[in-house]
Coordinates of N, CA and C and ligand atoms in Angstrom, one line a residue:
M1 N -10.0 0.0 -19.9 CA -10.5 0.4 -18.6 C -9.4 0.2 -17.5
S2 N -9.5 1.1 -16.5 CA -8.5 1.0 -15.5 C -8.5 -0.4 -14.8
K3 N -7.3 -0.9 -14.4 CA -7.3 -2.1 -13.6 C -7.2 -1.6 -12.1
V4 N -7.7 -2.5 -11.2 CA -7.6 -2.3 -9.8 C -6.6 -3.2 -9.2
F5 N -5.6 -2.7 -8.6 CA -4.5 -3.6 -8.1 C -4.0 -3.1 -6.8
F6 N -3.2 -3.9 -6.1 CA -2.4 -3.5 -5.0 C -1.0 -4.0 -5.1
S7 N -0.1 -3.4 -4.3 CA 1.3 -3.8 -4.3 C 1.8 -3.5 -2.9
V8 N 2.1 -4.5 -2.2 CA 2.5 -4.3 -0.8 C 3.7 -5.3 -0.4
A9 N 4.4 -5.0 0.6 CA 5.4 -5.9 1.2 C 4.8 -6.7 2.3
V10 N 5.2 -8.0 2.3 CA 4.6 -8.9 3.3 C 5.8 -9.8 3.8
S11 N 5.8 -10.1 5.0 CA 6.8 -11.0 5.6 C 6.5 -12.4 5.1
V12 N 7.5 -13.3 5.2 CA 7.4 -14.7 4.8 C 6.2 -15.3 5.5
D13 N 6.0 -14.9 6.8 CA 4.9 -15.5 7.6 C 3.6 -14.7 7.4
G14 N 3.5 -13.8 6.4 CA 2.2 -13.3 6.0 C 1.7 -12.0 6.7
F15 N 2.7 -11.2 7.3 CA 2.2 -10.0 8.0 C 2.7 -8.8 7.2
M16 N 1.8 -7.8 7.1 CA 2.2 -6.5 6.4 C 2.6 -5.4 7.4
A17 N 2.4 -5.6 8.7 CA 2.9 -4.6 9.6 C 3.1 -5.4 10.9
P18 N 4.2 -4.9 11.7 CA 4.5 -5.6 12.9 C 3.5 -5.3 14.0
E19 N 3.4 -6.2 15.0 CA 2.4 -6.1 16.0 C 2.3 -4.8 16.7
G20 N 3.4 -4.2 17.1 CA 3.4 -2.9 17.9 C 3.1 -1.7 17.1
M21 N 3.0 -1.8 15.7 CA 2.9 -0.6 14.9 C 1.4 -0.1 14.9
K22 N 1.1 0.6 15.9 CA -0.3 1.1 16.1 C -0.1 2.6 16.3
L23 N -1.2 3.4 16.0 CA -1.1 4.9 16.0 C -0.7 5.3 17.5
E24 N -1.2 4.6 18.5 CA -1.0 5.1 19.8 C 0.5 4.9 20.3
H25 N 1.2 4.1 19.5 CA 2.6 3.9 19.8 C 3.5 4.5 18.7
A26 N 3.0 5.4 17.9 CA 3.7 6.0 16.8 C 5.0 6.7 17.3
H27 N 4.9 7.3 18.4 CA 6.1 8.0 18.9 C 6.9 7.2 19.9
D28 N 6.7 5.9 19.9 CA 7.5 5.0 20.8 C 8.0 3.8 20.0
P29 N 9.0 4.1 19.1 CA 9.5 3.0 18.2 C 10.0 1.8 18.9
A30 N 10.3 1.9 20.2 CA 10.8 0.7 21.0 C 9.7 -0.2 21.4
Y31 N 8.4 0.3 21.3 CA 7.3 -0.5 21.8 C 7.2 -1.8 20.9
K32 N 7.4 -2.9 21.5 CA 7.4 -4.2 20.8 C 8.3 -4.2 19.6
D33 N 9.3 -3.2 19.7 CA 10.4 -3.2 18.7 C 9.8 -2.9 17.3
W34 N 8.6 -2.2 17.2 CA 7.9 -2.1 15.9 C 8.7 -1.4 14.8
M35 N 9.5 -0.4 15.2 CA 10.2 0.3 14.1 C 11.3 -0.5 13.5
A36 N 12.0 -1.2 14.3 CA 13.1 -2.1 13.8 C 12.5 -3.2 12.9
Q37 N 11.3 -3.7 13.3 CA 10.7 -4.8 12.5 C 10.1 -4.2 11.2
W38 N 9.6 -3.0 11.3 CA 9.1 -2.4 10.1 C 10.2 -2.1 9.1
M39 N 11.3 -1.7 9.6 CA 12.5 -1.4 8.7 C 13.0 -2.7 8.1
E40 N 12.9 -3.8 8.9 CA 13.3 -5.1 8.3 C 12.4 -5.5 7.1
L41 N 11.2 -5.2 7.3 CA 10.2 -5.5 6.2 C 10.4 -4.6 5.0
Q42 N 10.8 -3.3 5.3 CA 10.7 -2.3 4.2 C 12.1 -1.9 3.7
Q43 N 13.2 -2.4 4.3 CA 14.5 -1.8 4.0 C 14.9 -1.9 2.6
W44 N 14.4 -3.0 1.9 CA 14.7 -3.2 0.5 C 14.3 -1.9 -0.3
A45 N 13.2 -1.3 0.1 CA 12.7 -0.1 -0.7 C 13.6 1.1 -0.4
F46 N 14.1 1.2 0.8 CA 15.0 2.4 1.1 C 16.3 2.4 0.4
H47 N 16.7 1.3 -0.2 CA 17.9 1.2 -1.0 C 17.6 1.6 -2.5
Q48 N 16.4 1.9 -2.8 CA 16.1 2.1 -4.3 C 16.1 3.6 -4.6
Q49 N 16.7 3.9 -5.7 CA 16.8 5.3 -6.1 C 15.4 6.0 -6.2
F50 N 14.5 5.3 -6.9 CA 13.2 6.0 -7.1 C 12.5 6.2 -5.8
F51 N 12.5 5.3 -4.9 CA 11.8 5.4 -3.6 C 12.5 6.5 -2.8
R52 N 13.8 6.6 -2.8 CA 14.5 7.7 -2.1 C 14.2 9.0 -2.6
E53 N 14.1 9.2 -3.9 CA 13.8 10.5 -4.4 C 12.3 10.9 -4.2
N54 N 11.4 9.9 -4.3 CA 10.0 10.2 -4.1 C 9.7 10.6 -2.7
L55 N 10.4 10.0 -1.7 CA 10.2 10.3 -0.3 C 11.2 11.4 0.2
K56 N 11.9 12.0 -0.7 CA 12.8 13.1 -0.3 C 13.9 12.6 0.7
L57 N 14.4 11.4 0.5 CA 15.4 10.8 1.4 C 16.8 11.1 1.0
G58 N 16.9 11.7 -0.2 CA 18.3 12.0 -0.7 C 18.6 11.3 -1.9
K59 N 19.7 11.7 -2.5 CA 20.1 11.1 -3.8 C 20.7 9.7 -3.6
G60 N 21.0 9.1 -4.8 CA 21.7 7.8 -4.7 C 20.7 6.7 -4.6
G61 N 21.2 5.4 -4.5 CA 20.4 4.3 -4.5 C 20.5 3.4 -5.7
E62 N 19.9 2.2 -5.5 CA 20.1 1.2 -6.6 C 19.2 1.5 -7.8
T63 N 19.6 1.0 -8.9 CA 18.8 1.3 -10.1 C 18.5 0.0 -10.9
G64 N 18.4 -1.1 -10.2 CA 18.2 -2.4 -10.8 C 16.7 -2.8 -10.9
P65 N 16.4 -4.1 -11.0 CA 15.0 -4.5 -11.3 C 14.0 -4.0 -10.2
T66 N 14.4 -4.0 -8.9 CA 13.4 -3.5 -7.9 C 13.1 -2.0 -8.1
N67 N 14.2 -1.2 -8.4 CA 13.9 0.2 -8.7 C 13.0 0.4 -9.9
T68 N 13.2 -0.4 -10.9 CA 12.3 -0.3 -12.1 C 10.9 -0.7 -11.7
F69 N 10.8 -1.8 -10.9 CA 9.5 -2.3 -10.4 C 8.7 -1.1 -9.7
L70 N 9.4 -0.5 -8.8 CA 8.8 0.6 -8.0 C 8.3 1.8 -8.9
Q71 N 9.2 2.1 -9.8 CA 8.9 3.2 -10.7 C 7.6 2.9 -11.6
Q72 N 7.6 1.6 -12.1 CA 6.4 1.2 -12.9 C 5.1 1.2 -12.1
I73 N 5.2 0.8 -10.9 CA 4.0 0.8 -10.0 C 3.5 2.2 -9.9
F74 N 4.5 3.2 -9.6 CA 4.1 4.6 -9.5 C 3.5 5.1 -10.8
E75 N 4.1 4.8 -11.9 CA 3.7 5.4 -13.2 C 2.3 4.9 -13.7
R76 N 2.0 3.6 -13.3 CA 0.7 3.1 -13.7 C -0.5 3.6 -12.9
T77 N -0.1 4.2 -11.7 CA -1.2 4.6 -10.7 C -1.7 6.0 -11.0
G78 N -3.1 6.0 -11.3 CA -3.7 7.3 -11.5 C -4.4 7.8 -10.3
V79 N -4.7 7.0 -9.3 CA -5.4 7.3 -8.1 C -5.2 6.2 -7.1
S80 N -5.1 6.5 -5.8 CA -5.0 5.5 -4.8 C -6.1 5.6 -3.8
I81 N -6.4 4.4 -3.2 CA -7.4 4.3 -2.1 C -6.7 3.7 -0.9
M82 N -6.9 4.3 0.3 CA -6.3 3.7 1.5 C -7.3 3.7 2.6
G83 N -7.0 2.9 3.6 CA -7.7 2.9 4.9 C -7.2 4.0 5.8
K84 N -8.0 4.3 6.8 CA -7.7 5.4 7.7 C -6.5 5.1 8.5
S85 N -6.2 3.8 8.9 CA -5.0 3.5 9.7 C -3.8 3.8 8.9
M86 N -3.7 3.4 7.6 CA -2.6 3.7 6.8 C -2.4 5.2 6.7
F87 N -3.5 5.9 6.4 CA -3.4 7.3 6.3 C -2.9 8.0 7.6
S88 N -3.4 7.6 8.7 CA -3.0 8.2 10.0 C -1.5 7.9 10.3
G89 N -1.0 6.8 10.0 CA 0.4 6.5 10.2 C 1.2 7.4 9.3
G90 N 0.8 7.6 8.0 CA 1.6 8.3 7.0 C 1.4 9.8 7.2
E91 N 0.3 10.3 7.7 CA 0.0 11.7 7.8 C 1.2 12.5 8.4
H92 N 1.8 11.9 9.5 CA 2.8 12.6 10.2 C 4.2 12.1 9.7
A93 N 4.3 11.1 8.9 CA 5.6 10.5 8.5 C 5.9 10.9 7.0
W94 N 4.9 11.1 6.2 CA 5.3 11.5 4.8 C 5.8 12.9 4.7
P95 N 6.7 13.2 3.8 CA 7.1 14.6 3.6 C 5.9 15.5 3.2
E96 N 6.1 16.8 3.4 CA 5.0 17.7 3.0 C 4.5 17.4 1.6
E97 N 5.4 17.2 0.7 CA 5.0 16.8 -0.7 C 4.8 15.3 -0.6
A98 N 3.6 14.9 -0.3 CA 3.3 13.4 0.0 C 3.6 12.6 -1.3
P99 N 4.0 11.4 -1.2 CA 4.6 10.6 -2.3 C 3.7 10.1 -3.3
F100 N 2.4 10.5 -3.4 CA 1.4 9.9 -4.3 C 1.3 10.7 -5.6
H101 N 1.2 12.0 -5.5 CA 1.1 13.0 -6.6 C -0.1 12.7 -7.5
T102 N -1.2 12.2 -6.9 CA -2.5 11.9 -7.5 C -3.5 12.2 -6.4
P103 N -4.8 12.1 -6.8 CA -5.9 12.0 -5.8 C -5.7 10.8 -5.0
V104 N -6.0 10.8 -3.7 CA -6.0 9.7 -2.8 C -7.3 9.7 -2.0
F105 N -8.1 8.6 -2.1 CA -9.3 8.5 -1.3 C -9.1 7.7 -0.1
V106 N -9.4 8.3 1.1 CA -9.2 7.6 2.4 C -10.5 7.1 2.9
V107 N -10.7 5.8 3.0 CA -11.9 5.3 3.5 C -12.0 5.4 5.0
T108 N -13.0 6.1 5.6 CA -13.0 6.4 7.0 C -14.4 6.7 7.5
H109 N -14.6 6.5 8.8 CA -15.9 6.9 9.4 C -15.8 8.4 9.7
E110 N -14.6 9.0 9.7 CA -14.4 10.4 10.1 C -14.8 11.3 8.9
Q111 N -15.4 12.4 9.3 CA -15.8 13.4 8.2 C -14.7 14.4 8.3
R112 N -14.1 14.7 7.1 CA -13.0 15.7 7.1 C -13.0 16.3 5.7
Q113 N -12.6 17.6 5.7 CA -12.4 18.3 4.4 C -11.2 17.7 3.6
P114 N -11.2 17.8 2.3 CA -10.1 17.4 1.5 C -8.8 18.1 2.0
W115 N -7.7 17.4 1.8 CA -6.4 17.9 2.3 C -5.4 17.9 1.2
P116 N -5.3 19.0 0.5 CA -4.3 19.1 -0.7 C -2.9 19.3 -0.2
R117 N -2.0 18.6 -0.8 CA -0.6 18.8 -0.4 C 0.2 19.3 -1.6
P118 N 1.3 20.0 -1.4 CA 2.1 20.4 -2.6 C 2.5 19.2 -3.4
G119 N 2.6 19.3 -4.7 CA 3.1 18.2 -5.5 C 2.0 17.4 -6.1
G120 N 0.7 17.8 -5.9 CA -0.3 17.1 -6.7 C -1.1 16.1 -5.9
T121 N -0.7 15.7 -4.7 CA -1.5 14.8 -3.9 C -2.7 15.6 -3.2
T122 N -3.9 15.1 -3.4 CA -5.0 15.6 -2.5 C -5.7 14.4 -1.9
F123 N -5.8 14.4 -0.5 CA -6.5 13.3 0.2 C -8.0 13.7 0.3
Y124 N -8.9 12.8 -0.1 CA -10.3 13.0 0.0 C -10.8 11.9 1.0
F125 N -11.7 12.3 1.9 CA -12.1 11.4 2.9 C -13.6 11.0 2.6
V126 N -13.7 9.6 2.5 CA -15.0 9.1 2.0 C -15.5 8.0 3.0
G127 N -16.8 7.8 3.1 CA -17.4 7.0 4.2 C -17.4 5.5 3.9
D128 N -17.2 5.0 2.7 CA -17.3 3.6 2.5 C -16.5 3.2 1.3
P129 N -16.1 1.9 1.2 CA -15.2 1.5 0.0 C -15.9 1.7 -1.3
E130 N -17.2 1.5 -1.4 CA -17.9 1.6 -2.7 C -17.8 3.0 -3.2
T131 N -18.1 4.0 -2.4 CA -18.0 5.4 -2.8 C -16.6 5.7 -3.2
A132 N -15.6 5.2 -2.5 CA -14.2 5.5 -2.8 C -13.9 4.9 -4.2
M133 N -14.3 3.7 -4.5 CA -14.0 3.1 -5.8 C -14.8 3.9 -6.9
R134 N -16.0 4.3 -6.7 CA -16.7 5.0 -7.7 C -16.0 6.3 -8.0
Q135 N -15.6 7.0 -7.0 CA -14.9 8.3 -7.2 C -13.5 8.1 -7.8
A136 N -12.9 7.0 -7.4 CA -11.6 6.7 -8.0 C -11.7 6.5 -9.5
R137 N -12.7 5.7 -9.9 CA -12.9 5.4 -11.3 C -13.1 6.7 -12.1
E138 N -13.8 7.6 -11.5 CA -14.1 8.9 -12.2 C -12.8 9.7 -12.5
V139 N -11.8 9.5 -11.7 CA -10.6 10.4 -11.9 C -9.3 9.6 -12.4
A140 N -9.5 8.3 -12.5 CA -8.3 7.5 -12.9 C -7.8 7.7 -14.3
G141 N -8.7 8.2 -15.2 CA -8.3 8.4 -16.6 C -7.9 7.1 -17.2
D142 N -6.8 7.1 -17.9 CA -6.3 5.8 -18.6 C -5.3 5.1 -17.7
K143 N -5.2 5.5 -16.4 CA -4.2 4.8 -15.5 C -5.0 3.9 -14.6
D144 N -4.3 3.2 -13.7 CA -4.9 2.2 -12.8 C -5.2 2.7 -11.5
I145 N -6.0 2.0 -10.7 CA -6.4 2.3 -9.4 C -5.7 1.4 -8.4
R146 N -4.9 2.1 -7.6 CA -4.1 1.3 -6.6 C -4.8 1.3 -5.2
I147 N -5.0 0.1 -4.7 CA -5.4 0.0 -3.3 C -4.1 0.0 -2.5
A148 N -3.8 1.1 -1.9 CA -2.5 1.3 -1.2 C -2.4 0.5 0.0
G149 N -3.4 0.2 0.7 CA -3.4 -0.6 2.0 C -4.3 0.2 3.0
G150 N -4.3 -0.3 4.2 CA -3.7 -1.5 4.7 C -4.5 -2.7 4.5
A151 N -4.3 -3.7 5.4 CA -4.9 -5.0 5.2 C -6.4 -5.0 5.2
S152 N -7.0 -4.2 6.1 CA -8.5 -4.2 6.2 C -9.1 -3.8 4.8
I153 N -8.6 -2.7 4.3 CA -9.1 -2.2 3.0 C -8.8 -3.2 1.9
I154 N -7.6 -3.7 1.8 CA -7.3 -4.7 0.8 C -8.3 -5.9 0.9
Q155 N -8.5 -6.4 2.1 CA -9.3 -7.6 2.2 C -10.8 -7.3 1.8
Q156 N -11.2 -6.1 2.1 CA -12.6 -5.8 1.7 C -12.8 -5.7 0.2
Y157 N -11.8 -5.1 -0.4 CA -11.9 -5.0 -1.9 C -11.7 -6.4 -2.6
L158 N -10.8 -7.2 -2.0 CA -10.6 -8.6 -2.5 C -11.9 -9.3 -2.4
N159 N -12.5 -9.3 -1.2 CA -13.7 -10.1 -1.0 C -14.9 -9.6 -1.8
A160 N -14.9 -8.3 -2.2 CA -16.0 -7.7 -3.0 C -15.7 -8.1 -4.5
G161 N -14.6 -8.7 -4.8 CA -14.4 -9.1 -6.2 C -13.9 -7.9 -7.0
L162 N -13.4 -6.9 -6.4 CA -13.1 -5.7 -7.1 C -11.6 -5.5 -7.5
V163 N -10.7 -6.5 -7.0 CA -9.3 -6.4 -7.3 C -9.0 -7.3 -8.6
D164 N -8.3 -6.7 -9.6 CA -8.0 -7.5 -10.8 C -6.7 -8.3 -10.6
E165 N -5.7 -7.7 -10.0 CA -4.4 -8.3 -9.8 C -3.6 -7.7 -8.7
F166 N -2.6 -8.3 -8.2 CA -1.8 -7.7 -7.2 C -0.3 -8.3 -7.2
W167 N 0.5 -7.4 -6.6 CA 1.9 -7.8 -6.4 C 2.2 -7.9 -4.9
V168 N 2.9 -9.0 -4.5 CA 3.4 -9.0 -3.1 C 5.0 -9.0 -3.2
T169 N 5.6 -8.2 -2.4 CA 7.0 -8.1 -2.4 C 7.4 -8.8 -1.1
V170 N 8.2 -9.8 -1.2 CA 8.5 -10.7 0.0 C 10.0 -10.6 0.3
P171 N 10.4 -9.9 1.4 CA 11.8 -10.0 1.8 C 12.0 -11.2 2.7
P172 N 13.2 -11.7 2.9 CA 13.4 -12.9 3.7 C 13.3 -12.5 5.2
V173 N 12.1 -12.3 5.7 CA 11.9 -11.8 7.0 C 10.7 -12.5 7.6
F174 N 10.8 -13.0 8.9 CA 9.6 -13.4 9.7 C 9.3 -12.2 10.6
L175 N 8.0 -11.9 10.8 CA 7.6 -11.0 11.8 C 7.1 -11.7 13.1
G176 N 6.6 -12.9 12.9 CA 6.1 -13.6 14.1 C 4.8 -13.2 14.6
G177 N 4.2 -12.2 14.0 CA 2.9 -11.6 14.5 C 2.7 -10.3 13.8
G178 N 1.5 -9.7 14.0 CA 1.2 -8.4 13.5 C -0.1 -8.3 12.7
T179 N -0.1 -7.5 11.7 CA -1.3 -7.4 10.9 C -1.3 -8.3 9.7
P180 N -2.1 -9.4 9.7 CA -2.0 -10.4 8.6 C -2.6 -9.8 7.3
L181 N -1.9 -10.0 6.2 CA -2.4 -9.4 4.9 C -3.6 -10.1 4.4
F182 N -3.7 -11.4 4.6 CA -4.8 -12.1 4.0 C -5.8 -12.8 4.9
A183 N -6.1 -12.2 6.1 CA -7.1 -12.8 7.0 C -8.4 -12.7 6.4
G184 N -9.2 -13.7 6.6 CA -10.6 -13.6 6.2 C -10.9 -13.6 4.7
I185 N -10.0 -14.1 3.9 CA -10.3 -14.1 2.4 C -11.4 -15.2 2.2
D186 N -12.3 -14.8 1.3 CA -13.4 -15.7 1.0 C -13.0 -16.6 -0.1
R187 N -12.4 -17.8 0.2 CA -11.8 -18.7 -0.8 C -12.9 -19.3 -1.7
E188 N -14.1 -19.3 -1.2 CA -15.2 -19.8 -2.0 C -15.4 -19.0 -3.3
K189 N -15.1 -17.7 -3.2 CA -15.3 -16.8 -4.3 C -14.1 -16.3 -5.0
I190 N -12.9 -16.3 -4.3 CA -11.8 -15.6 -4.9 C -10.7 -16.7 -5.1
G191 N -10.2 -16.7 -6.4 CA -9.1 -17.6 -6.7 C -7.9 -16.8 -7.2
L192 N -6.8 -17.5 -7.5 CA -5.6 -16.8 -8.0 C -4.9 -17.6 -9.1
E193 N -4.3 -16.8 -10.0 CA -3.4 -17.4 -11.0 C -2.1 -16.7 -10.9
L194 N -1.1 -17.5 -11.0 CA 0.3 -17.0 -10.8 C 0.7 -16.2 -12.1
G195 N 1.3 -15.0 -11.8 CA 1.7 -14.2 -12.9 C 3.3 -14.1 -12.9
E196 N 3.8 -12.9 -13.2 CA 5.2 -12.7 -13.3 C 5.9 -12.8 -11.9
I197 N 7.1 -13.3 -11.9 CA 7.9 -13.3 -10.7 C 9.2 -12.6 -11.0
I198 N 9.6 -11.6 -10.2 CA 10.9 -10.9 -10.3 C 11.7 -11.3 -9.1
S199 N 12.8 -12.0 -9.3 CA 13.6 -12.4 -8.2 C 14.8 -11.6 -8.1
T200 N 15.1 -11.0 -7.0 CA 16.3 -10.2 -6.8 C 17.1 -10.6 -5.5
P201 N 18.3 -10.2 -5.3 CA 19.0 -10.6 -4.1 C 18.3 -10.2 -2.8
R202 N 17.6 -9.1 -2.8 CA 17.0 -8.6 -1.6 C 15.6 -9.1 -1.4
V203 N 14.8 -9.2 -2.4 CA 13.3 -9.6 -2.3 C 12.9 -10.4 -3.5
T204 N 11.7 -10.9 -3.4 CA 11.0 -11.5 -4.6 C 9.7 -10.7 -4.7
H205 N 9.4 -10.3 -6.0 CA 8.2 -9.6 -6.3 C 7.3 -10.7 -7.1
V206 N 6.1 -11.0 -6.5 CA 5.3 -12.0 -7.2 C 3.9 -11.3 -7.5
N207 N 3.5 -11.6 -8.8 CA 2.2 -11.1 -9.3 C 1.2 -12.2 -9.3
Y208 N 0.0 -11.8 -8.9 CA -1.1 -12.8 -9.0 C -2.3 -12.1 -9.7
T209 N -3.0 -12.8 -10.6 CA -4.2 -12.4 -11.2 C -5.3 -12.9 -10.3
V210 N -6.3 -12.1 -10.0 CA -7.4 -12.6 -9.1 C -8.5 -13.1 -10.0
T211 N -9.0 -14.3 -9.7 CA -10.1 -14.9 -10.5 C -11.3 -15.1 -9.6
R212 N -12.5 -15.1 -10.3 CA -13.7 -15.3 -9.5 C -14.1 -16.7 -9.7
R213 N -14.3 -17.5 -8.6 CA -14.7 -18.9 -8.7 C -16.2 -19.0 -9.1
Ligands
LIG1 N1 3.6 -3.7 4.1 C1 3.1 -2.8 3.3 O1 3.5 -2.7 2.1 C2 2.0 -1.9 3.8 C3 1.3 -1.1 2.9 C4 0.3 -0.2 3.4 C5 0.0 -0.2 4.8 N2 0.7 -1.0 5.6 C6 0.4 -1.0 7.1 O2 -0.9 -1.5 7.3 C7 -1.3 -1.0 8.6 C8 -2.8 -0.6 8.4 O3 -3.6 -1.7 8.0 P1 -5.0 -1.9 8.8 O4 -5.6 -3.2 8.2 O5 -4.7 -1.9 10.3 O6 -5.8 -0.6 8.5 P2 -6.3 0.2 7.2 O7 -6.9 -0.8 6.2 O8 -5.3 1.1 6.7 O9 -7.5 1.1 7.8 C9 -8.5 0.5 8.6 C10 -9.4 1.7 9.0 O10 -10.0 2.3 7.9 C11 -11.4 2.7 8.2 N3 -12.3 1.7 7.4 C12 -12.0 0.5 7.0 N4 -13.0 -0.1 6.4 C13 -14.0 0.9 6.4 C14 -15.4 0.9 5.9 N5 -15.9 -0.2 5.3 N6 -16.1 2.0 6.1 C15 -15.6 3.1 6.7 N7 -14.3 3.1 7.2 C16 -13.5 2.0 7.1 C17 -11.6 2.4 9.7 O11 -11.0 3.6 10.3 P3 -12.0 4.7 11.1 O12 -13.1 3.9 11.7 O13 -11.0 5.3 12.1 O14 -12.4 5.6 10.1 C18 -10.6 1.3 9.9 O15 -10.2 1.2 11.2 C19 -0.4 0.1 8.9 O16 0.5 -0.3 10.0 C20 0.4 0.4 7.7 O17 1.6 0.9 7.9 C21 1.7 -1.8 5.2

């Protein structure tokens, strides 16, 4: 059966997006310095060959353990689920051939027709996390279901007991504020077991299995 997982980058102080990174400031990267902070959080990925090719950023890049990590995350993913904020930020930033190449369910209050992109990604807009998960299970096949983000959607699936395991990639960066990855986790219900750790010069990738208390 498909596993449900997520894999995100998080600052050492626990934030997955800088404070100023909001849709209303998408075209003002100087607002609270959000773009520079986002790049500090994500620059490790921009050095990787797989990430560069998938986002059409050009050839070249590193081919070490982090590149392998990113490729394996991609290959195990049969379908993704994301929140509307992550989608809205990516809608204008992703290349026309969006980097998922699978169905993607966007959890949102907005009603919208499916949005197919060249290269196999189709975004489907659904009204609640339960419906998104049910539909994702129907199309995942023998691959896994990735909760792509952002924080709100990850926290809801974690607290619902629907996440099997996750990876956090931690670059040596403080953001000092922003969107906390793990706000409001119900520690009465959700526990963790430490899994694999991949340590590289740029980042540490840490895997956790989620347990139900
Ligand atoms: N560091 C990383 O690796 C990483 C990865 C992914 C994303 N991110 C960042 O995370 C940020 C977004 O995270 P976020 O927590 O602000 O937002 P989010 O989880 O992406 O989306 C939240 C939005 O989704 C919709 N939604 C959430 N729960 C819902 C429910 N139960 N029913 C219906 N609709 C629901 C609502 O939008 P509507 O009411 O408008 O429909 C809500 O405002 C972005 O800045 C993104 O770039 C970072």
